[in-house]
JSON list of C-alpha atoms in Angstrom, two decimals:
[
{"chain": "A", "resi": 1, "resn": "UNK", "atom": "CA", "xyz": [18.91, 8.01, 2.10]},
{"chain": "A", "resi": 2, "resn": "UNK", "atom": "CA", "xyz": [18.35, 5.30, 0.14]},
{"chain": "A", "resi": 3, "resn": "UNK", "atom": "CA", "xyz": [14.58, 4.23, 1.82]},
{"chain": "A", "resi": 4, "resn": "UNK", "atom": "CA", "xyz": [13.21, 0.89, 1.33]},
{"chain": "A", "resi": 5, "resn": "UNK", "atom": "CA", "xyz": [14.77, -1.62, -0.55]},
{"chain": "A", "resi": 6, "resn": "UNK", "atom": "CA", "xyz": [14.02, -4.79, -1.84]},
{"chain": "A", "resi": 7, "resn": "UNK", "atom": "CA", "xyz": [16.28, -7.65, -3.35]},
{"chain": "A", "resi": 8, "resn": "UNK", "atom": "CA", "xyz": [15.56, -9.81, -5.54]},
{"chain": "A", "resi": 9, "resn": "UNK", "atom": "CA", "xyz": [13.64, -7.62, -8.00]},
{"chain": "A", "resi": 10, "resn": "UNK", "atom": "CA", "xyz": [12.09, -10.43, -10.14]},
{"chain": "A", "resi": 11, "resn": "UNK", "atom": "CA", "xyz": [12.47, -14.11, -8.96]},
{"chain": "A", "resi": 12, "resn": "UNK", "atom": "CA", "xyz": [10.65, -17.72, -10.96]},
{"chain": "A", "resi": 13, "resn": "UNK", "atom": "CA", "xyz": [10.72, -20.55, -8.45]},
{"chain": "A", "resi": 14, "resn": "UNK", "atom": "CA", "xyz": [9.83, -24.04, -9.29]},
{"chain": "A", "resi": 15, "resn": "UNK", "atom": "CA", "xyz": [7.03, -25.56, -6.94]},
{"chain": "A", "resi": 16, "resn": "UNK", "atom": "CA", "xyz": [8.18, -26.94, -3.70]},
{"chain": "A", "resi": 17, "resn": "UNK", "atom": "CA", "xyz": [11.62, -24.35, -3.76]},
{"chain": "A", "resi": 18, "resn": "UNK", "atom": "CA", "xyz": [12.04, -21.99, -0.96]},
{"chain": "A", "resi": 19, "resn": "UNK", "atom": "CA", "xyz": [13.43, -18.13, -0.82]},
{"chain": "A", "resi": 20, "resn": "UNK", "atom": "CA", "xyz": [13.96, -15.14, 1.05]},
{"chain": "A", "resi": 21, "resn": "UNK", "atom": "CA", "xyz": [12.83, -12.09, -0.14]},
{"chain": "A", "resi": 22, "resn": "UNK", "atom": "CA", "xyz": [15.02, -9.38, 1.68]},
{"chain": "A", "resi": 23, "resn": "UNK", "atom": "CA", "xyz": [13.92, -5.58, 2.82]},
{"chain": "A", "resi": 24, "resn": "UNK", "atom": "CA", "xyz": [16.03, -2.90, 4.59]},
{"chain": "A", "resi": 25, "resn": "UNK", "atom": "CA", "xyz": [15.37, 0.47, 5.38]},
{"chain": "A", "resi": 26, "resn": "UNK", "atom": "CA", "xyz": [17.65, 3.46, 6.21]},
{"chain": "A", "resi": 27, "resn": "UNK", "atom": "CA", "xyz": [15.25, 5.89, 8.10]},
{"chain": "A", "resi": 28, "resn": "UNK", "atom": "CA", "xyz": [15.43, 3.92, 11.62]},
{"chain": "A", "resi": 29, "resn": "UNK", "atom": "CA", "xyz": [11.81, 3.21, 11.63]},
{"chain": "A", "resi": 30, "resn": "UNK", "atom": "CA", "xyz": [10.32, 0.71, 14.07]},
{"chain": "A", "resi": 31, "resn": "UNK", "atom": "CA", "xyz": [7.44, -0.52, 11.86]},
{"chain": "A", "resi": 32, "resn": "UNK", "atom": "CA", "xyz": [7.85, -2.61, 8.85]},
{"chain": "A", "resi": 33, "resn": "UNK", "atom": "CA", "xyz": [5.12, -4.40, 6.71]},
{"chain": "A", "resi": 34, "resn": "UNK", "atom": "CA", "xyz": [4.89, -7.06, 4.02]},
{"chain": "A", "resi": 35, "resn": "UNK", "atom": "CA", "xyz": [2.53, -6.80, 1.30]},
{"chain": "A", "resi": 36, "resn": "UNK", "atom": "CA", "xyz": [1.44, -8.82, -1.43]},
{"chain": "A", "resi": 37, "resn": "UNK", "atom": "CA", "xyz": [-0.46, -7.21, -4.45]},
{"chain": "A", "resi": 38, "resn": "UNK", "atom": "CA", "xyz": [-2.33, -9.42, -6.77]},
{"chain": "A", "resi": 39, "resn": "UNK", "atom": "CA", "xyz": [-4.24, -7.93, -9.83]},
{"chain": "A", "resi": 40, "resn": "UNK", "atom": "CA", "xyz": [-7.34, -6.69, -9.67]},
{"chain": "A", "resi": 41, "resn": "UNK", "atom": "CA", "xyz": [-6.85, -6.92, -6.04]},
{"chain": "A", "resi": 42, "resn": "UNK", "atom": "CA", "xyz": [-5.93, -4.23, -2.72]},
{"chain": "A", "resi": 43, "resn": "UNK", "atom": "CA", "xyz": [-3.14, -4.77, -1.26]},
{"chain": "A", "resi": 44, "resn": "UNK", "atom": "CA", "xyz": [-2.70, -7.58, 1.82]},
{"chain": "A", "resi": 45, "resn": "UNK", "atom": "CA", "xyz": [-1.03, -7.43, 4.79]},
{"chain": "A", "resi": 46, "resn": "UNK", "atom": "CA", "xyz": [1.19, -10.63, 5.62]},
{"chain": "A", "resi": 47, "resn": "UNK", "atom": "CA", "xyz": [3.35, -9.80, 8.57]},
{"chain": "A", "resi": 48, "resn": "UNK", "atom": "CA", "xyz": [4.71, -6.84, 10.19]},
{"chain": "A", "resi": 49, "resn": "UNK", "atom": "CA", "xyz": [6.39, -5.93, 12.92]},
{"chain": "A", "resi": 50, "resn": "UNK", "atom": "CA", "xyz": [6.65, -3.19, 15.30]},
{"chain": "A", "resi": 51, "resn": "UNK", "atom": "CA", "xyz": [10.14, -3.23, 16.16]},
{"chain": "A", "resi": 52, "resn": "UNK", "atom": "CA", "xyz": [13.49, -5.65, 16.67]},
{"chain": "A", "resi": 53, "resn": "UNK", "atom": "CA", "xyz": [12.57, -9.05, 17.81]},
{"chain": "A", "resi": 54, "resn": "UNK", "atom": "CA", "xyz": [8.38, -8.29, 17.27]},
{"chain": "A", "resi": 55, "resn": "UNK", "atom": "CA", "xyz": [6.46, -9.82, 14.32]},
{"chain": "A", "resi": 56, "resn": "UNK", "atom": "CA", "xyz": [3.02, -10.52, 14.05]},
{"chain": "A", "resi": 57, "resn": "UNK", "atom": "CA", "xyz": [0.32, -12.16, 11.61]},
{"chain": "A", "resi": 58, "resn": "UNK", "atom": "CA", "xyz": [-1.47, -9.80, 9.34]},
{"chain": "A", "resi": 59, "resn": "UNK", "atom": "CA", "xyz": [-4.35, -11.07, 6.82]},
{"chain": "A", "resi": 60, "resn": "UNK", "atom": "CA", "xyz": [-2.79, -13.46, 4.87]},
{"chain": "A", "resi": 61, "resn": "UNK", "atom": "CA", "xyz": [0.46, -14.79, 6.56]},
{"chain": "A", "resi": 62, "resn": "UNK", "atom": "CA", "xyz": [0.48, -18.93, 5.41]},
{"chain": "A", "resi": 63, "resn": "UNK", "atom": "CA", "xyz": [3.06, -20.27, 3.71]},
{"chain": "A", "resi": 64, "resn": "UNK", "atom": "CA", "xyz": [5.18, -17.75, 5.30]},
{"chain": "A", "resi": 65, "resn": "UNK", "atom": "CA", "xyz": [7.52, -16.46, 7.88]},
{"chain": "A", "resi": 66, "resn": "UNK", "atom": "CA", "xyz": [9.33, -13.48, 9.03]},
{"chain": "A", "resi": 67, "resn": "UNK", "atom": "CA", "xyz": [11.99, -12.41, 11.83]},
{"chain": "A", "resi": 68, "resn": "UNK", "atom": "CA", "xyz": [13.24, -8.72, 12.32]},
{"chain": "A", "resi": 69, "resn": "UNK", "atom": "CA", "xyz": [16.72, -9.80, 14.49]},
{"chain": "A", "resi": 70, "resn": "UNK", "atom": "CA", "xyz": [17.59, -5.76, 13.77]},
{"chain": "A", "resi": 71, "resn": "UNK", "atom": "CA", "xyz": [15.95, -2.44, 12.70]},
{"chain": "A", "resi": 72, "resn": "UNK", "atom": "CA", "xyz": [16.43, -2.35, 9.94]},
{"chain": "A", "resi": 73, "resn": "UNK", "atom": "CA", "xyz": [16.02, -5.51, 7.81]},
{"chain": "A", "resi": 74, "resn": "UNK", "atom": "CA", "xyz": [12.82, -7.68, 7.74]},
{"chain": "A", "resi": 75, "resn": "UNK", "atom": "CA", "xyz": [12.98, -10.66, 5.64]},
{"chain": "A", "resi": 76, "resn": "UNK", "atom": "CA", "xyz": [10.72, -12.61, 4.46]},
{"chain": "A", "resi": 77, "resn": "UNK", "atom": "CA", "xyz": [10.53, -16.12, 4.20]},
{"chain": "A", "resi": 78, "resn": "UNK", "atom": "CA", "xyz": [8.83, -19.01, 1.57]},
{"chain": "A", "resi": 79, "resn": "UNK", "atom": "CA", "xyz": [8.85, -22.41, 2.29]},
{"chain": "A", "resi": 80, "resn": "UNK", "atom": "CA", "xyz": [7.36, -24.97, -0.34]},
{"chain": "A", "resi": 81, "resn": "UNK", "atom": "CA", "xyz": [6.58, -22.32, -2.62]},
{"chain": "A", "resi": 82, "resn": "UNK", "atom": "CA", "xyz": [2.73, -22.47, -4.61]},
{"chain": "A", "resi": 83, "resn": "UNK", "atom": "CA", "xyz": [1.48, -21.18, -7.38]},
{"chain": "A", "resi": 84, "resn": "UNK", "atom": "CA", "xyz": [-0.81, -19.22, -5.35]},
{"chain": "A", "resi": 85, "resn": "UNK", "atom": "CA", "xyz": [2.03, -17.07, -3.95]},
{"chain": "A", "resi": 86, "resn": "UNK", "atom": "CA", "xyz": [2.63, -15.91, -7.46]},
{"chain": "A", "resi": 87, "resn": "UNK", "atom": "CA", "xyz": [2.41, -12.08, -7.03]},
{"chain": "A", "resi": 88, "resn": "UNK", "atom": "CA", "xyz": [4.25, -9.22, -6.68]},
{"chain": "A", "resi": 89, "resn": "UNK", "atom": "CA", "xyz": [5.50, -8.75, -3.24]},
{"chain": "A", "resi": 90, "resn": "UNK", "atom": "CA", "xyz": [6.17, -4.94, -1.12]},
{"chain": "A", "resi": 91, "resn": "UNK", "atom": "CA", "xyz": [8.04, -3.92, 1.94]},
{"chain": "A", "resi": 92, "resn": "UNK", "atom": "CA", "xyz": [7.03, -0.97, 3.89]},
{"chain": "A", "resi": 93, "resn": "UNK", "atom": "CA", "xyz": [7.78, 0.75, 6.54]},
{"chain": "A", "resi": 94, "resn": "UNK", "atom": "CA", "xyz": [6.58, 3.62, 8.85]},
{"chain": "A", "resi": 95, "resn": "UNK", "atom": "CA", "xyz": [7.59, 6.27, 11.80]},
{"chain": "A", "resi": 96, "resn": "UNK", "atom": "CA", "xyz": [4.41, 5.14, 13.68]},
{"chain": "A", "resi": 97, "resn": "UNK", "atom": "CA", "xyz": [1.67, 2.38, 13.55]},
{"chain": "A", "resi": 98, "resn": "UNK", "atom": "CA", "xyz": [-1.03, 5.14, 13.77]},
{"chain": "A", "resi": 99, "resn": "UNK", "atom": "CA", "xyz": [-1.65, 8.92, 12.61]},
{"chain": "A", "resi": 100, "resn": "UNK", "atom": "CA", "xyz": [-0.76, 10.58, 9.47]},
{"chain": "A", "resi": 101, "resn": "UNK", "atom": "CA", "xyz": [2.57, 8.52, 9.49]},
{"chain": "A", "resi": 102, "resn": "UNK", "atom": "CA", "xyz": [3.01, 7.20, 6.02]},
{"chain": "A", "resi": 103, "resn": "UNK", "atom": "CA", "xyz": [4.14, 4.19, 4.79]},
{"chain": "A", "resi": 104, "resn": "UNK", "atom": "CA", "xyz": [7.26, 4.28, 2.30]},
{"chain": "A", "resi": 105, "resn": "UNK", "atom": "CA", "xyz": [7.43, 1.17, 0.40]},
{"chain": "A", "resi": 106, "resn": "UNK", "atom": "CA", "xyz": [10.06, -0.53, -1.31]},
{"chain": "A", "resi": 107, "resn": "UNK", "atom": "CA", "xyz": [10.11, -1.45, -5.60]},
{"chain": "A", "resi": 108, "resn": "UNK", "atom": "CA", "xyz": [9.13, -4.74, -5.18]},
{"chain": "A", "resi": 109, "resn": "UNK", "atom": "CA", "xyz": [9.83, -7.87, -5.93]},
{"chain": "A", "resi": 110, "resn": "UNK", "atom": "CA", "xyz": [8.18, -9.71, -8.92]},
{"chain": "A", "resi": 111, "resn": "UNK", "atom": "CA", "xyz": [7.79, -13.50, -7.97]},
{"chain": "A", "resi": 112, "resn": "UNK", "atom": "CA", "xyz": [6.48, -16.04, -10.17]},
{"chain": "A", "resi": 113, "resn": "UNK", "atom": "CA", "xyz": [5.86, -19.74, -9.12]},
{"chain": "A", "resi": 114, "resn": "UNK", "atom": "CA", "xyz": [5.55, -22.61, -11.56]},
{"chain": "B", "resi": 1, "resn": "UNK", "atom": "CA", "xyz": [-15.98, -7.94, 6.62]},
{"chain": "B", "resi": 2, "resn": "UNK", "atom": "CA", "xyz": [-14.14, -5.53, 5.70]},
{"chain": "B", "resi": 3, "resn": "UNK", "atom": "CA", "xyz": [-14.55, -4.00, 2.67]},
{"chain": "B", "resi": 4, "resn": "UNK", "atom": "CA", "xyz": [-13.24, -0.70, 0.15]},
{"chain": "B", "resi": 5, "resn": "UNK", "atom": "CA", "xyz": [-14.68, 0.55, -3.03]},
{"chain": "B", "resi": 6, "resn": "UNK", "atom": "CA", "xyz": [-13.18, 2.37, -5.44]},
{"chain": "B", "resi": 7, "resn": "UNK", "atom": "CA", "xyz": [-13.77, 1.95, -9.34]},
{"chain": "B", "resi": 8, "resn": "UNK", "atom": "CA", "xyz": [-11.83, 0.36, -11.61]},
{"chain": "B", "resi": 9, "resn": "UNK", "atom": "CA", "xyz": [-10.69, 2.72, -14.07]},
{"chain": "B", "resi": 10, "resn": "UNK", "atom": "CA", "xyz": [-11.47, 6.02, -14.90]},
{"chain": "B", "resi": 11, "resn": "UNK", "atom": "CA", "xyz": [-10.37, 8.34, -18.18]},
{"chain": "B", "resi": 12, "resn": "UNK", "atom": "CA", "xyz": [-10.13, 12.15, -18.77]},
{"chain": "B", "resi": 13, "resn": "UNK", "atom": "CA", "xyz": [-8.61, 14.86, -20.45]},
{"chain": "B", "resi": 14, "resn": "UNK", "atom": "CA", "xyz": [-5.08, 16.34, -19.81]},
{"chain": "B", "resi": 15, "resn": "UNK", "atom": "CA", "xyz": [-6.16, 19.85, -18.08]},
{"chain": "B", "resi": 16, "resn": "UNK", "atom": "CA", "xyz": [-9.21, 19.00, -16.64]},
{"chain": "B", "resi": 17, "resn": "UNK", "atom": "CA", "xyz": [-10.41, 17.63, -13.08]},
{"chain": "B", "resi": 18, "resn": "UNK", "atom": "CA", "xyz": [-11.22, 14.50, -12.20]},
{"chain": "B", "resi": 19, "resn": "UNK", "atom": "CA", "xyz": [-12.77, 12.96, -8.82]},
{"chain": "B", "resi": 20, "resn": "UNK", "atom": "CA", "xyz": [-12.03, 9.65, -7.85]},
{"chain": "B", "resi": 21, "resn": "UNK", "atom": "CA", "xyz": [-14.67, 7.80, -5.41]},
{"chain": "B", "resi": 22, "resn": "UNK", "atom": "CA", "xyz": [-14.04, 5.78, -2.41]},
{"chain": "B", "resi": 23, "resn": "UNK", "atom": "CA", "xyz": [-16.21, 4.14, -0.06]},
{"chain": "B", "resi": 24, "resn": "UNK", "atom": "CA", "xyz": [-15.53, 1.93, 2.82]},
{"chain": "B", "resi": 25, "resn": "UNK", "atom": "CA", "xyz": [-16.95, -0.35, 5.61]},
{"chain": "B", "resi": 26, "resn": "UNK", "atom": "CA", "xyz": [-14.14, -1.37, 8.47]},
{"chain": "B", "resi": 27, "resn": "UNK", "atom": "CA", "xyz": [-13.98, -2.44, 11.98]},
{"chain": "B", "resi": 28, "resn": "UNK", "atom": "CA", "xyz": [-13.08, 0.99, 13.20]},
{"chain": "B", "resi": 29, "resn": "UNK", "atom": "CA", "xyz": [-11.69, 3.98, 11.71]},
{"chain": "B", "resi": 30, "resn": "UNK", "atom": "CA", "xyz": [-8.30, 5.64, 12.58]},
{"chain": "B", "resi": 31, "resn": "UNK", "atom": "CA", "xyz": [-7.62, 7.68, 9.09]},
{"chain": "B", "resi": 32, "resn": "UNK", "atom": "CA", "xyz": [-8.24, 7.01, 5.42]},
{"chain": "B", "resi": 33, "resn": "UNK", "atom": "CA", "xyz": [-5.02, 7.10, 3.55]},
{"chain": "B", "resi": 34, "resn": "UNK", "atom": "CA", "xyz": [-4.52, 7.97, -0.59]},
{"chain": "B", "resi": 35, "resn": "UNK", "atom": "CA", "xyz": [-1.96, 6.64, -2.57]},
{"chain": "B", "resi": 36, "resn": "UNK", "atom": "CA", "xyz": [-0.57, 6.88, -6.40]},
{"chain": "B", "resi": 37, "resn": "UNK", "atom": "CA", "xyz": [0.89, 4.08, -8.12]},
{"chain": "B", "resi": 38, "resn": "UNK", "atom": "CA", "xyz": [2.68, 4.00, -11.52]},
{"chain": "B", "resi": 39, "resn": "UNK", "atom": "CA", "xyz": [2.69, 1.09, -13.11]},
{"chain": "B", "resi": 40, "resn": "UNK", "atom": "CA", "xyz": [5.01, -1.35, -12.27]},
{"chain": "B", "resi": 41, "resn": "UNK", "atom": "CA", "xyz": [5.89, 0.68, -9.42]},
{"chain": "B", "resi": 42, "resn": "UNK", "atom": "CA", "xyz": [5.74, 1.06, -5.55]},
{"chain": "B", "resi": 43, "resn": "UNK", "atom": "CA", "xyz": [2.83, 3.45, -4.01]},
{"chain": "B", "resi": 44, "resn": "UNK", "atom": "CA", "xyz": [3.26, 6.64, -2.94]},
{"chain": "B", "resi": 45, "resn": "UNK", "atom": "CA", "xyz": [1.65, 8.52, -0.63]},
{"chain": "B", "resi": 46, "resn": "UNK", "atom": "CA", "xyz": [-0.27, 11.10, -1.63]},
{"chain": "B", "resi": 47, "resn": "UNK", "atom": "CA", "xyz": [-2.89, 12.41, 1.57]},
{"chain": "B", "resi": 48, "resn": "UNK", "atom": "CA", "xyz": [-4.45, 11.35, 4.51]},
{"chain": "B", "resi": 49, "resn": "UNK", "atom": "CA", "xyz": [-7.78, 12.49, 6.45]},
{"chain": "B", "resi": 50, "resn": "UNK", "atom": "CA", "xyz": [-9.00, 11.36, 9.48]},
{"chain": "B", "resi": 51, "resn": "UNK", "atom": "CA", "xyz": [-11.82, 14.20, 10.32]},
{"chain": "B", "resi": 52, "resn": "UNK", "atom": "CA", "xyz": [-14.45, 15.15, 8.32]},
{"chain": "B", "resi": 53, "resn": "UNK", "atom": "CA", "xyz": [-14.12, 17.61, 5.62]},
{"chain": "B", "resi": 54, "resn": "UNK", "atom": "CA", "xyz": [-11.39, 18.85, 2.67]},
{"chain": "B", "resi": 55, "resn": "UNK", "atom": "CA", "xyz": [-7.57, 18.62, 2.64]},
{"chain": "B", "resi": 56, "resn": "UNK", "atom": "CA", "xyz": [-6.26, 20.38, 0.09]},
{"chain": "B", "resi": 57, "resn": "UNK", "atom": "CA", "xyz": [-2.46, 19.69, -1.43]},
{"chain": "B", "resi": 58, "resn": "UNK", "atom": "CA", "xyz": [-1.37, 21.49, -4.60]},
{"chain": "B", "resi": 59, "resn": "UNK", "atom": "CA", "xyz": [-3.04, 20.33, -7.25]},
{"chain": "B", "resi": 60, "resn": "UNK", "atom": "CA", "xyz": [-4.73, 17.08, -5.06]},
{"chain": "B", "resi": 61, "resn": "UNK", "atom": "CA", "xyz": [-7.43, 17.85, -2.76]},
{"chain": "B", "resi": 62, "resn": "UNK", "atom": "CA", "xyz": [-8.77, 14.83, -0.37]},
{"chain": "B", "resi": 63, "resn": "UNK", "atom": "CA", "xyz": [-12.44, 14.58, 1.16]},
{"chain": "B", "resi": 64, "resn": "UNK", "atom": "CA", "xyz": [-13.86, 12.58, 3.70]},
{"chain": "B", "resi": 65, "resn": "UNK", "atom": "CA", "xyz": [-17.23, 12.28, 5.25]},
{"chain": "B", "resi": 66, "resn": "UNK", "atom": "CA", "xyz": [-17.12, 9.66, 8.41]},
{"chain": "B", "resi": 67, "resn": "UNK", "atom": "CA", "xyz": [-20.79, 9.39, 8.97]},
{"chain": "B", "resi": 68, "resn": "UNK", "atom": "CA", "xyz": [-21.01, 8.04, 5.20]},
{"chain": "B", "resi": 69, "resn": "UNK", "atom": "CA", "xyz": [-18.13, 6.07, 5.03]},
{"chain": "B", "resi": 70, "resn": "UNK", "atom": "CA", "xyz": [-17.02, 7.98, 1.44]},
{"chain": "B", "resi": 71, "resn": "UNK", "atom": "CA", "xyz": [-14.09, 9.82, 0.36]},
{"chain": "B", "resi": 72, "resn": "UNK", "atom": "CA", "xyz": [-12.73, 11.64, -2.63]},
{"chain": "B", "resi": 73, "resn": "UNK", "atom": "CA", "xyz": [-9.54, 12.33, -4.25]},
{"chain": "B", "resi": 74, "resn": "UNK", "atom": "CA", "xyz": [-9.76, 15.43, -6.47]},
{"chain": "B", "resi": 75, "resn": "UNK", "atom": "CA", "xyz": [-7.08, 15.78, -9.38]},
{"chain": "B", "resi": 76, "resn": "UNK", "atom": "CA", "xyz": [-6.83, 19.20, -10.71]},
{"chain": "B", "resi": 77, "resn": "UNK", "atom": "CA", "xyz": [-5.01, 20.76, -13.71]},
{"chain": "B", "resi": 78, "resn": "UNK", "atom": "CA", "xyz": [-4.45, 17.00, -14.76]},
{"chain": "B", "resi": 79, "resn": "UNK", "atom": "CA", "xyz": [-1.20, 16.52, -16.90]},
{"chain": "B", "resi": 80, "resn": "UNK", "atom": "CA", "xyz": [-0.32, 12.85, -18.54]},
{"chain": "B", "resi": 81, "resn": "UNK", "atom": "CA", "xyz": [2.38, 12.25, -15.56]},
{"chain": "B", "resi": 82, "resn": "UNK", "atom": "CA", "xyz": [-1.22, 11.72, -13.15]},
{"chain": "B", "resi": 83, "resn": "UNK", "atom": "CA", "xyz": [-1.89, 8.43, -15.40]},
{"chain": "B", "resi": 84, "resn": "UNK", "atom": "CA", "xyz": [-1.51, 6.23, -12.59]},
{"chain": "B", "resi": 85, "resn": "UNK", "atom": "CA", "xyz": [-3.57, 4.04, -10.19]},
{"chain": "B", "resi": 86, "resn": "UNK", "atom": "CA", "xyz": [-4.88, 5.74, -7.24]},
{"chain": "B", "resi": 87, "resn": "UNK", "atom": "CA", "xyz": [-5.67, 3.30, -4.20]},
{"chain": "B", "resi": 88, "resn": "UNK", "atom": "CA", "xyz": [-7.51, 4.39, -1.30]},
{"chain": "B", "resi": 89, "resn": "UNK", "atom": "CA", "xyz": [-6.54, 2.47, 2.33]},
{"chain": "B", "resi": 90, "resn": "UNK", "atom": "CA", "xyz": [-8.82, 3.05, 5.66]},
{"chain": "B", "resi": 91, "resn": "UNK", "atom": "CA", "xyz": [-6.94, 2.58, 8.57]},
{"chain": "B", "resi": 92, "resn": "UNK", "atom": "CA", "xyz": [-8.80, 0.18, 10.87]},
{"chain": "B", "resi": 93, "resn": "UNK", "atom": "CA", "xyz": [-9.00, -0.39, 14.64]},
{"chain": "B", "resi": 94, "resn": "UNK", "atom": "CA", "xyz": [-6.14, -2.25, 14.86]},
{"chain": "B", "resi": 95, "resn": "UNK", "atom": "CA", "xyz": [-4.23, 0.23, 13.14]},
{"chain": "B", "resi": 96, "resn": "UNK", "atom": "CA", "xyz": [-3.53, -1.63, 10.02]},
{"chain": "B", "resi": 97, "resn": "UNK", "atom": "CA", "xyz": [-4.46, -0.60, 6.56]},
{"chain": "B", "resi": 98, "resn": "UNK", "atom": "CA", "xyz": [-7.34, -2.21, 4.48]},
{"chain": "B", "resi": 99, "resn": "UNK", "atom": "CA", "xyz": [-6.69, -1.28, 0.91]},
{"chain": "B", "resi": 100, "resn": "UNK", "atom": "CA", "xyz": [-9.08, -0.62, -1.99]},
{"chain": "B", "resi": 101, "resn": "UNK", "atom": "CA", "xyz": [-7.88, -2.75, -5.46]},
{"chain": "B", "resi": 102, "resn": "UNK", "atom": "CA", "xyz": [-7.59, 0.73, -7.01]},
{"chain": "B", "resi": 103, "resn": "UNK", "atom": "CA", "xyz": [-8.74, 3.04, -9.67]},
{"chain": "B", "resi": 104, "resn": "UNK", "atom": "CA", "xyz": [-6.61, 2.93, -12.79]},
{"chain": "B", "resi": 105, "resn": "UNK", "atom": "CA", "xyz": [-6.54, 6.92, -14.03]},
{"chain": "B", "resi": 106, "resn": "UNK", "atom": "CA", "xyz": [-5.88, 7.25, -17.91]},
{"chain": "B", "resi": 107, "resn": "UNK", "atom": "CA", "xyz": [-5.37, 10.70, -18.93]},
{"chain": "B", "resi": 108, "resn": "UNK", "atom": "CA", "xyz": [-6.05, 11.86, -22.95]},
{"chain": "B", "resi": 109, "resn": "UNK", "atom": "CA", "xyz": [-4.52, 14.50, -24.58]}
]
């Protein structure tokens, strides 16, 4: 099993580009997350979903968007890309929403914006 | 709001025990979660409690105490592979994860 992965691993945009940052998982999970981690800072939830054709807002979702069209790949979206969203960006997923059900999270994607 | 405290870094000695601190105040509690992080790399999960009292893994233990909003991650034996940043995530009512920033772990020979 290869898990969680994550493509592009490091990305520079130019203000005002878009992207996708892409996430698939092999372990037929329902639940899949996006994180960004800033330093100095806990991760944040931006969307997730609980299954094909669900999403749904987390803490921090603007300048985003997401769709989850199968189980297994949940992409994520930037439109007019700001410095702000200059962090490094995680993919997770999970058996459950709820219990002892871990996450397993993906290598990341390094994304700079200038 | 929501809030989780862990510090920010913490050093000791290869061989010896550490305990790392967490406390937390969340809309609602469904588990408190432990994770190890490597720099430059994903998480990993490492424990999770969700009642009251010690879990014990190898050479991790995890504590938690509900009525005082605190947990612990104990790190035994401690070898230089355990330098790493240890974040602590409470799971809240709505069954998503609030995460501490972390506590960055640097082991000495």
């Amino acid at each position: 099993n290869a898990g969680v992965t994550q493509t592009p691993k490091f990305r520079i945009l130019k203000i005002g580009q878009s992207m996708t940052l892409q996430c698939t998982q092999d372990m037929n999970h329902n639940y899949m997350y996006w994180y960004r981690q800033d330093p100095g800072m806990g991760l944040k939830l931006i969307y997730y979903s609980v299954g094909a054709g669900i999403t749904d807002k987390g803490e921090v979702p603007n300048g985003y968007n997401v769709s989850r069209s199968t189980t297994e790949d949940f992409p994520l979206r930037l439109e007019l890309a700001a410095p702000s969203q200059t962090s490094v960006y995680f993919c997770a997923s999970s058996y459950s929403l709820a219990g002892s059900y871990e996450q397993y999270f993906g290598p990341g994607t390094r994304l700079t914006v200038t | 709001g929501q809030n989780i405290d862990q510090p920010t870094e913490m050093t000791a000695t290869e061989g010896a025990i550490v305990q790392i601190n967490c406390t937390y105040q969340t809309s609602g509690f469904n588990g408190l979660f432990w994770y190890q992080q490597h720099a430059g790399e994903a998480p990993t999960f490492l424990s999770y409690n969700v009642l009251d009292g010690l879990e014990e893994k190898g050479r991790f233990s995890s504590f938690l105490s509900r009525s005082k909003g605190y947990s612990y991650l104990l790190l035994k034996e401690l070898q230089m592979k355990d330098s790493a940043s240890y974040l602590c995530a409470v799971m809240d009512s709505n069954y998503q994860l609030i995460w501490g920033a972390g506590t960055k772990l640097i082991i000495k020979p």
